[in-house]
């Protein structure tokens, strides 16, 4: 198929260090990592002199809204944007229409996405409560990277879309969220199937009460923070952590936003609970004061909190409490994101800004290249069990490489974005360090931000395995 490719003259970066080496790929896999300068009989040569060669970057948290909500985004656009920015694999969240709640829907989704994907992809399954309890083991068996619960969200009975404000909807039209006993049942099932459980952790009762206590509703960003306090996250995370502790289920906490959550995860990990934490670029780069500059479009759940929370997230990233960085790409139509803070949908675009934002912090010395290799590739591959294929520059693995120029300056110009709606809360941000080429299964797939060749992304299944 793809012949032989030789990436020459670069510095290969792994979680354990950097080494000057050439990488040779054949038929999609890495076949040699060798001293620089040795000739090969390659069909294609990529000159990586002066550049860093990372294992292909992975974004494990993407909502492409496809099928069913494609007025906001679709898989062709989100994966082209992923490719342009230097990602080679994404894991797609399950909450499209219909959500990925059964093996049959999972299979359909694989076919649907493979037709247009520009990068490789894994799929999340979704737990909705007792209605699909019996489907969870099948989803794990299909190779779902994890099972996600949108904790506390009611679903529309017909479309099974998340209902953001259930109070406005006729209860007959809703599937109510599982109560805490129902969540425990879900975790037990996933544990038994050897799967990974993940939840959007914001306790809905705390949020409802906090919102009701605001006399005039949510008028400004301080109101939003008051309505969705850290304690709502901490309470849900602690319950999930206890369920993981008792069942042995692998647990992954997405989009950690609060200092207390980092502290709680640090203790649980030290006690041996199999729990990992995810940081997202927007919580690492921004804090509540940025809303003055960015405006209400900065609204995301959980909310971007204080500078103190942000610093705690960096500490968590430094000591490994948070081991994965993701985008939580969650697009909405620009006109919806222009609505007042209290009524606009939560979620921001981020798939195309994750890599440059983190590389800029690397070039600034905030984290090492090896740590970038870990948090943007190796750790996600291992945690979500695609490490037989992804996450390392090693002989036998898929030849997925992200080639980075640490001296490349960038400026986020929405006009250059590849997403369906070319908007970003990071518009105008400037930085240094960008992916300038990438290799997907042995084929040059991106050069200077432009796709090379036709979309060639393929589904990757998580390998099976038991939980502890
Ligand atoms: O702000 C958010 N939007 N947070 C989530 O977790 C879900 C997401 C969405 O799907 O819109
Ligand atoms: Zn999300």
mmCIF file of C-alpha atoms in Angstrom, residues 183-320:
data_model
loop_
_atom_site.group_PDB
_atom_site.id
_atom_site.type_symbol
_atom_site.label_atom_id
_atom_site.label_comp_id
_atom_site.label_asym_id
_atom_site.label_seq_id
_atom_site.Cartn_x
_atom_site.Cartn_y
_atom_site.Cartn_z
ATOM 1 C CA UNK A 183 -24.589 5.225 38.355
ATOM 2 C CA UNK A 184 -23.175 2.540 40.641
ATOM 3 C CA UNK A 185 -24.925 -0.139 38.594
ATOM 4 C CA UNK A 186 -23.347 1.299 35.436
ATOM 5 C CA UNK A 187 -19.861 1.236 36.955
ATOM 6 C CA UNK A 188 -20.345 -2.355 38.138
ATOM 7 C CA UNK A 189 -21.310 -3.473 34.639
ATOM 8 C CA UNK A 190 -18.381 -1.703 32.990
ATOM 9 C CA UNK A 191 -15.983 -3.102 35.596
ATOM 10 C CA UNK A 192 -17.241 -6.622 34.890
ATOM 11 C CA UNK A 193 -16.723 -6.146 31.159
ATOM 12 C CA UNK A 194 -13.154 -4.855 31.577
ATOM 13 C CA UNK A 195 -14.122 -1.410 30.315
ATOM 14 C CA UNK A 196 -13.247 2.142 31.267
ATOM 15 C CA UNK A 197 -15.841 4.422 32.845
ATOM 16 C CA UNK A 198 -15.816 8.167 32.362
ATOM 17 C CA UNK A 199 -18.259 10.795 33.448
ATOM 18 C CA UNK A 200 -19.022 14.432 32.978
ATOM 19 C CA UNK A 201 -18.689 15.188 36.678
ATOM 20 C CA UNK A 202 -20.957 18.016 37.838
ATOM 21 C CA UNK A 203 -23.583 17.026 40.431
ATOM 22 C CA UNK A 204 -26.875 18.304 39.034
ATOM 23 C CA UNK A 205 -28.706 18.772 42.361
ATOM 24 C CA UNK A 206 -26.006 21.137 43.600
ATOM 25 C CA UNK A 207 -26.156 23.066 40.336
ATOM 26 C CA UNK A 208 -29.953 23.312 40.379
ATOM 27 C CA UNK A 209 -29.932 24.652 43.944
ATOM 28 C CA UNK A 210 -27.065 27.052 43.269
ATOM 29 C CA UNK A 211 -28.805 28.391 40.177
ATOM 30 C CA UNK A 212 -32.110 28.767 42.001
ATOM 31 C CA UNK A 213 -30.344 30.823 44.672
ATOM 32 C CA UNK A 214 -29.342 33.491 42.130
ATOM 33 C CA UNK A 215 -32.084 36.120 42.365
ATOM 34 C CA UNK A 216 -31.672 37.365 38.776
ATOM 35 C CA UNK A 217 -30.351 34.231 37.107
ATOM 36 C CA UNK A 218 -27.015 34.162 35.316
ATOM 37 C CA UNK A 219 -26.203 37.675 34.135
ATOM 38 C CA UNK A 220 -22.432 37.709 34.288
ATOM 39 C CA UNK A 221 -19.493 35.348 34.578
ATOM 40 C CA UNK A 222 -19.425 35.529 38.383
ATOM 41 C CA UNK A 223 -23.028 34.258 38.331
ATOM 42 C CA UNK A 224 -22.009 31.370 36.073
ATOM 43 C CA UNK A 225 -19.264 30.385 38.512
ATOM 44 C CA UNK A 226 -21.714 30.676 41.415
ATOM 45 C CA UNK A 227 -24.219 28.465 39.589
ATOM 46 C CA UNK A 228 -21.649 25.774 38.825
ATOM 47 C CA UNK A 229 -19.363 25.764 41.855
ATOM 48 C CA UNK A 230 -16.265 23.579 42.203
ATOM 49 C CA UNK A 231 -18.055 21.551 44.846
ATOM 50 C CA UNK A 232 -20.473 20.204 42.210
ATOM 51 C CA UNK A 233 -17.466 18.704 40.403
ATOM 52 C CA UNK A 234 -15.780 17.477 43.566
ATOM 53 C CA UNK A 235 -18.888 15.682 44.852
ATOM 54 C CA UNK A 236 -19.434 13.839 41.548
ATOM 55 C CA UNK A 237 -15.732 12.962 41.211
ATOM 56 C CA UNK A 238 -15.587 11.616 44.749
ATOM 57 C CA UNK A 239 -18.641 9.396 44.179
ATOM 58 C CA UNK A 240 -17.201 8.087 40.897
ATOM 59 C CA UNK A 241 -13.865 7.474 42.588
ATOM 60 C CA UNK A 242 -15.506 5.467 45.372
ATOM 61 C CA UNK A 243 -17.370 3.331 42.817
ATOM 62 C CA UNK A 244 -14.074 2.708 41.006
ATOM 63 C CA UNK A 245 -12.426 1.835 44.304
ATOM 64 C CA UNK A 246 -15.049 -0.760 45.219
ATOM 65 C CA UNK A 247 -15.441 -2.321 41.762
ATOM 66 C CA UNK A 248 -11.886 -2.046 40.425
ATOM 67 C CA UNK A 249 -13.250 -0.256 37.358
ATOM 68 C CA UNK A 250 -10.833 1.874 35.382
ATOM 69 C CA UNK A 251 -12.043 5.460 35.768
ATOM 70 C CA UNK A 252 -11.115 8.529 33.755
ATOM 71 C CA UNK A 253 -12.224 11.986 34.866
ATOM 72 C CA UNK A 254 -12.626 14.240 31.845
ATOM 73 C CA UNK A 255 -12.106 18.019 31.857
ATOM 74 C CA UNK A 256 -10.907 18.547 35.424
ATOM 75 C CA UNK A 257 -11.475 22.224 36.218
ATOM 76 C CA UNK A 258 -10.991 22.713 39.974
ATOM 77 C CA UNK A 259 -8.136 22.704 42.473
ATOM 78 C CA UNK A 260 -10.025 20.444 44.892
ATOM 79 C CA UNK A 261 -10.546 17.834 42.183
ATOM 80 C CA UNK A 262 -6.811 17.644 41.538
ATOM 81 C CA UNK A 263 -6.198 17.215 45.270
ATOM 82 C CA UNK A 264 -8.828 14.495 45.511
ATOM 83 C CA UNK A 265 -7.450 12.581 42.521
ATOM 84 C CA UNK A 266 -3.914 12.817 43.893
ATOM 85 C CA UNK A 267 -5.002 11.123 47.118
ATOM 86 C CA UNK A 268 -7.122 8.466 45.358
ATOM 87 C CA UNK A 269 -4.250 7.588 43.019
ATOM 88 C CA UNK A 270 -1.844 7.310 45.971
ATOM 89 C CA UNK A 271 -4.332 4.932 47.589
ATOM 90 C CA UNK A 272 -4.308 2.740 44.505
ATOM 91 C CA UNK A 273 -7.608 3.634 42.849
ATOM 92 C CA UNK A 274 -7.297 3.142 39.069
ATOM 93 C CA UNK A 275 -8.307 6.696 38.200
ATOM 94 C CA UNK A 276 -6.761 9.135 35.722
ATOM 95 C CA UNK A 277 -7.449 12.823 35.161
ATOM 96 C CA UNK A 278 -7.664 14.894 31.995
ATOM 97 C CA UNK A 279 -6.741 18.541 31.594
ATOM 98 C CA UNK A 280 -8.086 20.595 28.702
ATOM 99 C CA UNK A 281 -6.172 23.384 27.018
ATOM 100 C CA UNK A 282 -8.712 26.075 27.869
ATOM 101 C CA UNK A 283 -8.484 25.418 31.626
ATOM 102 C CA UNK A 284 -4.685 25.513 31.446
ATOM 103 C CA UNK A 285 -4.408 28.680 29.379
ATOM 104 C CA UNK A 286 -7.330 30.816 30.576
ATOM 105 C CA UNK A 287 -8.963 31.881 33.822
ATOM 106 C CA UNK A 288 -12.137 33.776 34.730
ATOM 107 C CA UNK A 289 -10.536 37.180 34.113
ATOM 108 C CA UNK A 290 -10.176 36.363 30.418
ATOM 109 C CA UNK A 291 -13.936 36.695 29.932
ATOM 110 C CA UNK A 292 -13.454 40.465 29.744
ATOM 111 C CA UNK A 293 -11.381 40.016 26.621
ATOM 112 C CA UNK A 294 -13.082 36.975 25.128
ATOM 113 C CA UNK A 295 -16.695 37.611 26.048
ATOM 114 C CA UNK A 296 -19.556 35.243 26.894
ATOM 115 C CA UNK A 297 -18.482 32.778 24.162
ATOM 116 C CA UNK A 298 -16.022 31.470 26.767
ATOM 117 C CA UNK A 299 -18.921 29.579 28.401
ATOM 118 C CA UNK A 300 -18.130 25.898 28.788
ATOM 119 C CA UNK A 301 -19.165 23.208 31.283
ATOM 120 C CA UNK A 302 -17.541 22.913 33.724
ATOM 121 C CA UNK A 303 -16.684 26.616 33.665
ATOM 122 C CA UNK A 304 -13.173 28.008 33.342
ATOM 123 C CA UNK A 305 -12.441 28.992 36.950
ATOM 124 C CA UNK A 306 -9.902 31.111 38.839
ATOM 125 C CA UNK A 307 -6.159 31.611 38.411
ATOM 126 C CA UNK A 308 -5.716 29.535 41.570
ATOM 127 C CA UNK A 309 -7.572 26.611 39.980
ATOM 128 C CA UNK A 310 -5.506 27.008 36.824
ATOM 129 C CA UNK A 311 -2.252 26.824 38.778
ATOM 130 C CA UNK A 312 -3.462 23.675 40.554
ATOM 131 C CA UNK A 313 -4.160 22.076 37.158
ATOM 132 C CA UNK A 314 -0.586 22.830 36.066
ATOM 133 C CA UNK A 315 0.713 21.314 39.314
ATOM 134 C CA UNK A 316 -1.420 18.255 38.596
ATOM 135 C CA UNK A 317 -0.016 18.039 35.088
ATOM 136 C CA UNK A 318 3.531 18.358 36.437
ATOM 137 C CA UNK A 319 3.217 15.561 38.994
ATOM 138 C CA UNK A 320 1.145 13.230 36.793
#
